[in-house]
Amino acid sequence: MVAASDLAITLGCGEACPYVPGVTYRDWPVDDPGGQDDATVRRIVADLDIRVRDLLHELAPDFPLAPSVLIP
């Protein structure tokens, strides 16, 4: 799937992630939600929500996004 992509988002794996030549990589350092308390998991999810929305706006600025249910 990555080989067929122009852009791949990795979540903090850095050099440990497989590399496919010709694909642009962006690493989003994200805390592991496993074993975390609810407040920490909500913070991680909200952070990813913002990042994905920013990426969608960058890639498709005219794409209409519904408001986030996570961020008032």
mmCIF file of N, CA, C and O in Angstrom:
data_model
loop_
_atom_site.group_PDB
_atom_site.id
_atom_site.type_symbol
_atom_site.label_atom_id
_atom_site.label_comp_id
_atom_site.label_asym_id
_atom_site.label_seq_id
_atom_site.Cartn_x
_atom_site.Cartn_y
_atom_site.Cartn_z
ATOM 1 N N MET A 1 0.826 -1.174 0.000
ATOM 2 C CA MET A 1 0.000 0.000 0.000
ATOM 3 C C MET A 1 0.881 1.252 0.000
ATOM 4 O O MET A 1 0.578 2.204 -0.702
ATOM 5 N N VAL A 2 1.955 1.254 0.768
ATOM 6 C CA VAL A 2 2.834 2.425 0.819
ATOM 7 C C VAL A 2 3.493 2.655 -0.538
ATOM 8 O O VAL A 2 3.614 3.790 -0.982
ATOM 9 N N ALA A 3 3.871 1.598 -1.215
ATOM 10 C CA ALA A 3 4.536 1.743 -2.512
ATOM 11 C C ALA A 3 3.641 2.429 -3.538
ATOM 12 O O ALA A 3 4.135 3.070 -4.459
ATOM 13 N N ALA A 4 2.337 2.320 -3.387
ATOM 14 C CA ALA A 4 1.402 2.950 -4.318
ATOM 15 C C ALA A 4 1.037 4.374 -3.892
ATOM 16 O O ALA A 4 0.237 5.025 -4.542
ATOM 17 N N SER A 5 1.646 4.843 -2.829
ATOM 18 C CA SER A 5 1.301 6.154 -2.267
ATOM 19 C C SER A 5 2.338 7.206 -2.614
ATOM 20 O O SER A 5 3.494 6.895 -2.885
ATOM 21 N N ASP A 6 1.916 8.460 -2.572
ATOM 22 C CA ASP A 6 2.827 9.582 -2.721
ATOM 23 C C ASP A 6 3.336 10.052 -1.366
ATOM 24 O O ASP A 6 4.422 10.598 -1.255
ATOM 25 N N LEU A 7 2.509 9.863 -0.328
ATOM 26 C CA LEU A 7 2.818 10.355 1.004
ATOM 27 C C LEU A 7 2.465 9.282 2.026
ATOM 28 O O LEU A 7 1.407 8.673 1.943
ATOM 29 N N ALA A 8 3.362 9.070 2.965
ATOM 30 C CA ALA A 8 3.104 8.137 4.066
ATOM 31 C C ALA A 8 3.339 8.859 5.385
ATOM 32 O O ALA A 8 4.335 9.564 5.547
ATOM 33 N N ILE A 9 2.409 8.690 6.296
ATOM 34 C CA ILE A 9 2.537 9.265 7.628
ATOM 35 C C ILE A 9 2.967 8.139 8.566
ATOM 36 O O ILE A 9 2.330 7.094 8.620
ATOM 37 N N THR A 10 4.053 8.363 9.275
ATOM 38 C CA THR A 10 4.489 7.404 10.280
ATOM 39 C C THR A 10 4.260 8.033 11.656
ATOM 40 O O THR A 10 4.234 9.251 11.800
ATOM 41 N N LEU A 11 4.072 7.188 12.631
ATOM 42 C CA LEU A 11 3.720 7.676 13.967
ATOM 43 C C LEU A 11 4.847 7.418 14.959
ATOM 44 O O LEU A 11 4.734 6.615 15.880
ATOM 45 N N GLY A 12 5.938 8.125 14.745
ATOM 46 C CA GLY A 12 7.034 8.072 15.705
ATOM 47 C C GLY A 12 7.983 6.903 15.558
ATOM 48 O O GLY A 12 8.798 6.667 16.436
ATOM 49 N N CYS A 13 7.907 6.178 14.453
ATOM 50 C CA CYS A 13 8.807 5.026 14.319
ATOM 51 C C CYS A 13 10.141 5.401 13.700
ATOM 52 O O CYS A 13 11.088 4.615 13.758
ATOM 53 N N GLY A 14 10.241 6.586 13.097
ATOM 54 C CA GLY A 14 11.515 7.057 12.553
ATOM 55 C C GLY A 14 12.166 6.065 11.620
ATOM 56 O O GLY A 14 11.558 5.575 10.691
ATOM 57 N N GLU A 15 13.409 5.750 11.875
ATOM 58 C CA GLU A 15 14.183 4.856 11.012
ATOM 59 C C GLU A 15 13.715 3.407 11.071
ATOM 60 O O GLU A 15 14.072 2.606 10.228
ATOM 61 N N ALA A 16 12.906 3.047 12.064
ATOM 62 C CA ALA A 16 12.449 1.665 12.198
ATOM 63 C C ALA A 16 11.364 1.317 11.182
ATOM 64 O O ALA A 16 11.103 0.142 10.935
ATOM 65 N N CYS A 17 10.721 2.305 10.583
ATOM 66 C CA CYS A 17 9.671 2.049 9.604
ATOM 67 C C CYS A 17 10.297 1.632 8.273
ATOM 68 O O CYS A 17 11.369 2.120 7.908
ATOM 69 N N PRO A 18 9.602 0.757 7.538
ATOM 70 C CA PRO A 18 10.107 0.389 6.207
ATOM 71 C C PRO A 18 10.168 1.619 5.313
ATOM 72 O O PRO A 18 9.336 2.519 5.432
ATOM 73 N N TYR A 19 11.140 1.657 4.423
ATOM 74 C CA TYR A 19 11.321 2.789 3.515
ATOM 75 C C TYR A 19 11.066 2.329 2.094
ATOM 76 O O TYR A 19 11.608 1.311 1.647
ATOM 77 N N VAL A 20 10.248 3.070 1.355
ATOM 78 C CA VAL A 20 9.978 2.796 -0.055
ATOM 79 C C VAL A 20 10.465 4.008 -0.841
ATOM 80 O O VAL A 20 9.979 5.121 -0.619
ATOM 81 N N PRO A 21 11.445 3.840 -1.730
ATOM 82 C CA PRO A 21 11.934 4.963 -2.520
ATOM 83 C C PRO A 21 10.805 5.614 -3.318
ATOM 84 O O PRO A 21 9.903 4.941 -3.815
ATOM 85 N N GLY A 22 10.841 6.940 -3.394
ATOM 86 C CA GLY A 22 9.853 7.692 -4.154
ATOM 87 C C GLY A 22 8.647 8.133 -3.343
ATOM 88 O O GLY A 22 7.836 8.912 -3.827
ATOM 89 N N VAL A 23 8.534 7.634 -2.130
ATOM 90 C CA VAL A 23 7.417 8.020 -1.266
ATOM 91 C C VAL A 23 7.914 9.096 -0.301
ATOM 92 O O VAL A 23 9.005 8.979 0.266
ATOM 93 N N THR A 24 7.132 10.146 -0.144
ATOM 94 C CA THR A 24 7.461 11.180 0.828
ATOM 95 C C THR A 24 6.943 10.737 2.188
ATOM 96 O O THR A 24 5.796 10.305 2.309
ATOM 97 N N TYR A 25 7.808 10.828 3.194
ATOM 98 C CA TYR A 25 7.437 10.415 4.547
ATOM 99 C C TYR A 25 7.356 11.629 5.459
ATOM 100 O O TYR A 25 8.193 12.537 5.372
ATOM 101 N N ARG A 26 6.348 11.627 6.313
ATOM 102 C CA ARG A 26 6.256 12.610 7.386
ATOM 103 C C ARG A 26 6.070 11.818 8.677
ATOM 104 O O ARG A 26 5.161 10.994 8.772
ATOM 105 N N ASP A 27 6.930 12.085 9.620
ATOM 106 C CA ASP A 27 6.835 11.388 10.895
ATOM 107 C C ASP A 27 6.122 12.274 11.900
ATOM 108 O O ASP A 27 6.535 13.409 12.140
ATOM 109 N N TRP A 28 5.045 11.768 12.437
ATOM 110 C CA TRP A 28 4.313 12.461 13.486
ATOM 111 C C TRP A 28 4.629 11.755 14.795
ATOM 112 O O TRP A 28 4.077 10.683 15.066
ATOM 113 N N PRO A 29 5.511 12.291 15.615
ATOM 114 C CA PRO A 29 5.791 11.652 16.898
ATOM 115 C C PRO A 29 4.536 11.689 17.773
ATOM 116 O O PRO A 29 4.029 12.761 18.087
ATOM 117 N N VAL A 30 4.021 10.531 18.076
ATOM 118 C CA VAL A 30 2.779 10.415 18.845
ATOM 119 C C VAL A 30 3.022 9.442 19.995
ATOM 120 O O VAL A 30 3.619 8.389 19.803
ATOM 121 N N ASP A 31 2.547 9.817 21.160
ATOM 122 C CA ASP A 31 2.661 8.918 22.305
ATOM 123 C C ASP A 31 1.827 7.666 22.066
ATOM 124 O O ASP A 31 0.775 7.709 21.427
ATOM 125 N N ASP A 32 2.276 6.543 22.608
ATOM 126 C CA ASP A 32 1.540 5.290 22.531
ATOM 127 C C ASP A 32 0.378 5.369 23.515
ATOM 128 O O ASP A 32 0.594 5.553 24.717
ATOM 129 N N PRO A 33 -0.860 5.200 23.042
ATOM 130 C CA PRO A 33 -1.992 5.300 23.959
ATOM 131 C C PRO A 33 -2.187 4.057 24.832
ATOM 132 O O PRO A 33 -2.938 4.092 25.798
ATOM 133 N N GLY A 34 -1.478 2.974 24.500
ATOM 134 C CA GLY A 34 -1.639 1.736 25.252
ATOM 135 C C GLY A 34 -1.312 1.913 26.731
ATOM 136 O O GLY A 34 -0.251 2.407 27.082
ATOM 137 N N GLY A 35 -2.259 1.526 27.578
ATOM 138 C CA GLY A 35 -2.035 1.576 29.014
ATOM 139 C C GLY A 35 -2.126 2.962 29.630
ATOM 140 O O GLY A 35 -1.867 3.123 30.820
ATOM 141 N N GLN A 36 -2.492 3.954 28.840
ATOM 142 C CA GLN A 36 -2.574 5.325 29.337
ATOM 143 C C GLN A 36 -3.946 5.580 29.965
ATOM 144 O O GLN A 36 -4.921 4.909 29.649
ATOM 145 N N ASP A 37 -4.020 6.593 30.806
ATOM 146 C CA ASP A 37 -5.299 6.982 31.396
ATOM 147 C C ASP A 37 -6.164 7.664 30.338
ATOM 148 O O ASP A 37 -5.688 8.069 29.284
ATOM 149 N N ASP A 38 -7.455 7.791 30.622
ATOM 150 C CA ASP A 38 -8.408 8.343 29.653
ATOM 151 C C ASP A 38 -8.040 9.746 29.187
ATOM 152 O O ASP A 38 -8.164 10.066 28.006
ATOM 153 N N ALA A 39 -7.592 10.592 30.092
ATOM 154 C CA ALA A 39 -7.247 11.969 29.720
ATOM 155 C C ALA A 39 -6.088 11.996 28.726
ATOM 156 O O ALA A 39 -6.088 12.772 27.769
ATOM 157 N N THR A 40 -5.108 11.132 28.927
ATOM 158 C CA THR A 40 -3.962 11.069 28.020
ATOM 159 C C THR A 40 -4.388 10.557 26.653
ATOM 160 O O THR A 40 -3.977 11.098 25.619
ATOM 161 N N VAL A 41 -5.231 9.533 26.634
ATOM 162 C CA VAL A 41 -5.723 8.994 25.354
ATOM 163 C C VAL A 41 -6.524 10.063 24.616
ATOM 164 O O VAL A 41 -6.355 10.247 23.405
ATOM 165 N N ARG A 42 -7.362 10.799 25.317
ATOM 166 C CA ARG A 42 -8.130 11.878 24.670
ATOM 167 C C ARG A 42 -7.200 12.935 24.091
ATOM 168 O O ARG A 42 -7.435 13.459 23.001
ATOM 169 N N ARG A 43 -6.123 13.253 24.806
ATOM 170 C CA ARG A 43 -5.149 14.235 24.303
ATOM 171 C C ARG A 43 -4.488 13.722 23.026
ATOM 172 O O ARG A 43 -4.321 14.469 22.056
ATOM 173 N N ILE A 44 -4.124 12.448 23.008
ATOM 174 C CA ILE A 44 -3.482 11.853 21.827
ATOM 175 C C ILE A 44 -4.447 11.865 20.637
ATOM 176 O O ILE A 44 -4.077 12.239 19.520
ATOM 177 N N VAL A 45 -5.685 11.477 20.876
ATOM 178 C CA VAL A 45 -6.688 11.448 19.806
ATOM 179 C C VAL A 45 -6.953 12.860 19.284
ATOM 180 O O VAL A 45 -7.044 13.082 18.070
ATOM 181 N N ALA A 46 -7.050 13.834 20.173
ATOM 182 C CA ALA A 46 -7.271 15.223 19.746
ATOM 183 C C ALA A 46 -6.096 15.734 18.917
ATOM 184 O O ALA A 46 -6.289 16.433 17.919
ATOM 185 N N ASP A 47 -4.883 15.377 19.313
ATOM 186 C CA ASP A 47 -3.691 15.774 18.561
ATOM 187 C C ASP A 47 -3.739 15.189 17.148
ATOM 188 O O ASP A 47 -3.492 15.892 16.162
ATOM 189 N N LEU A 48 -4.087 13.912 17.028
ATOM 190 C CA LEU A 48 -4.173 13.282 15.711
ATOM 191 C C LEU A 48 -5.295 13.893 14.879
ATOM 192 O O LEU A 48 -5.148 14.080 13.667
ATOM 193 N N ASP A 49 -6.400 14.227 15.512
ATOM 194 C CA ASP A 49 -7.507 14.876 14.817
ATOM 195 C C ASP A 49 -7.043 16.186 14.174
ATOM 196 O O ASP A 49 -7.316 16.444 12.997
ATOM 197 N N ILE A 50 -6.329 16.981 14.933
ATOM 198 C CA ILE A 50 -5.815 18.262 14.409
ATOM 199 C C ILE A 50 -4.840 18.023 13.268
ATOM 200 O O ILE A 50 -4.907 18.680 12.221
ATOM 201 N N ARG A 51 -3.925 17.071 13.445
ATOM 202 C CA ARG A 51 -2.920 16.796 12.406
ATOM 203 C C ARG A 51 -3.573 16.326 11.105
ATOM 204 O O ARG A 51 -3.190 16.768 10.012
ATOM 205 N N VAL A 52 -4.548 15.424 11.210
ATOM 206 C CA VAL A 52 -5.218 14.911 10.011
ATOM 207 C C VAL A 52 -6.003 16.026 9.325
ATOM 208 O O VAL A 52 -5.960 16.170 8.099
ATOM 209 N N ARG A 53 -6.687 16.840 10.097
ATOM 210 C CA ARG A 53 -7.434 17.956 9.514
ATOM 211 C C ARG A 53 -6.497 18.946 8.819
ATOM 212 O O ARG A 53 -6.794 19.434 7.726
ATOM 213 N N ASP A 54 -5.364 19.238 9.441
ATOM 214 C CA ASP A 54 -4.382 20.129 8.813
ATOM 215 C C ASP A 54 -3.856 19.529 7.515
ATOM 216 O O ASP A 54 -3.692 20.233 6.511
ATOM 217 N N LEU A 55 -3.588 18.223 7.516
ATOM 218 C CA LEU A 55 -3.094 17.559 6.313
ATOM 219 C C LEU A 55 -4.152 17.584 5.214
ATOM 220 O O LEU A 55 -3.840 17.873 4.053
ATOM 221 N N LEU A 56 -5.394 17.295 5.558
ATOM 222 C CA LEU A 56 -6.464 17.352 4.557
ATOM 223 C C LEU A 56 -6.597 18.753 3.971
ATOM 224 O O LEU A 56 -6.786 18.911 2.768
ATOM 225 N N HIS A 57 -6.492 19.766 4.820
ATOM 226 C CA HIS A 57 -6.574 21.145 4.325
ATOM 227 C C HIS A 57 -5.404 21.451 3.388
ATOM 228 O O HIS A 57 -5.566 22.145 2.378
ATOM 229 N N GLU A 58 -4.232 20.936 3.720
ATOM 230 C CA GLU A 58 -3.054 21.146 2.872
ATOM 231 C C GLU A 58 -3.216 20.457 1.514
ATOM 232 O O GLU A 58 -2.900 21.025 0.471
ATOM 233 N N LEU A 59 -3.685 19.208 1.526
ATOM 234 C CA LEU A 59 -3.773 18.418 0.300
ATOM 235 C C LEU A 59 -4.999 18.753 -0.541
ATOM 236 O O LEU A 59 -4.958 18.642 -1.766
ATOM 237 N N ALA A 60 -6.089 19.102 0.116
ATOM 238 C CA ALA A 60 -7.345 19.390 -0.588
ATOM 239 C C ALA A 60 -8.025 20.578 0.085
ATOM 240 O O ALA A 60 -9.008 20.404 0.812
ATOM 241 N N PRO A 61 -7.494 21.789 -0.130
ATOM 242 C CA PRO A 61 -7.978 22.956 0.602
ATOM 243 C C PRO A 61 -9.469 23.249 0.421
ATOM 244 O O PRO A 61 -10.083 23.855 1.288
ATOM 245 N N ASP A 62 -10.058 22.808 -0.672
ATOM 246 C CA ASP A 62 -11.477 23.078 -0.908
ATOM 247 C C ASP A 62 -12.396 21.963 -0.418
ATOM 248 O O ASP A 62 -13.615 22.057 -0.545
ATOM 249 N N PHE A 63 -11.818 20.914 0.143
ATOM 250 C CA PHE A 63 -12.618 19.787 0.640
ATOM 251 C C PHE A 63 -13.331 20.208 1.920
ATOM 252 O O PHE A 63 -12.696 20.629 2.887
ATOM 253 N N PRO A 64 -14.661 20.107 1.934
ATOM 254 C CA PRO A 64 -15.395 20.542 3.131
ATOM 255 C C PRO A 64 -15.287 19.508 4.253
ATOM 256 O O PRO A 64 -15.594 18.340 4.063
ATOM 257 N N LEU A 65 -14.831 19.947 5.392
ATOM 258 C CA LEU A 65 -14.723 19.076 6.565
ATOM 259 C C LEU A 65 -15.812 19.448 7.562
ATOM 260 O O LEU A 65 -16.031 20.626 7.848
ATOM 261 N N ALA A 66 -16.442 18.445 8.118
ATOM 262 C CA ALA A 66 -17.379 18.686 9.214
ATOM 263 C C ALA A 66 -16.576 19.130 10.422
ATOM 264 O O ALA A 66 -15.394 18.788 10.564
ATOM 265 N N PRO A 67 -17.182 19.887 11.307
ATOM 266 C CA PRO A 67 -16.463 20.294 12.518
ATOM 267 C C PRO A 67 -16.039 19.065 13.332
ATOM 268 O O PRO A 67 -16.726 18.043 13.330
ATOM 269 N N SER A 68 -14.940 19.201 14.001
ATOM 270 C CA SER A 68 -14.444 18.120 14.848
ATOM 271 C C SER A 68 -15.395 17.920 16.026
ATOM 272 O O SER A 68 -15.858 18.879 16.630
ATOM 273 N N VAL A 69 -15.656 16.685 16.351
ATOM 274 C CA VAL A 69 -16.472 16.381 17.529
ATOM 275 C C VAL A 69 -15.603 16.378 18.784
ATOM 276 O O VAL A 69 -16.103 16.293 19.894
ATOM 277 N N LEU A 70 -14.294 16.471 18.606
ATOM 278 C CA LEU A 70 -13.369 16.392 19.718
ATOM 279 C C LEU A 70 -13.014 17.748 20.294
ATOM 280 O O LEU A 70 -12.700 17.871 21.465
ATOM 281 N N ILE A 71 -13.022 18.745 19.435
ATOM 282 C CA ILE A 71 -12.532 20.068 19.855
ATOM 283 C C ILE A 71 -13.705 21.057 19.764
ATOM 284 O O ILE A 71 -14.223 21.284 18.662
ATOM 285 N N PRO A 72 -14.118 21.622 20.885
ATOM 286 C CA PRO A 72 -15.256 22.547 20.852
ATOM 287 C C PRO A 72 -14.942 23.841 20.134
ATOM 288 O O PRO A 72 -13.882 24.243 19.918
#
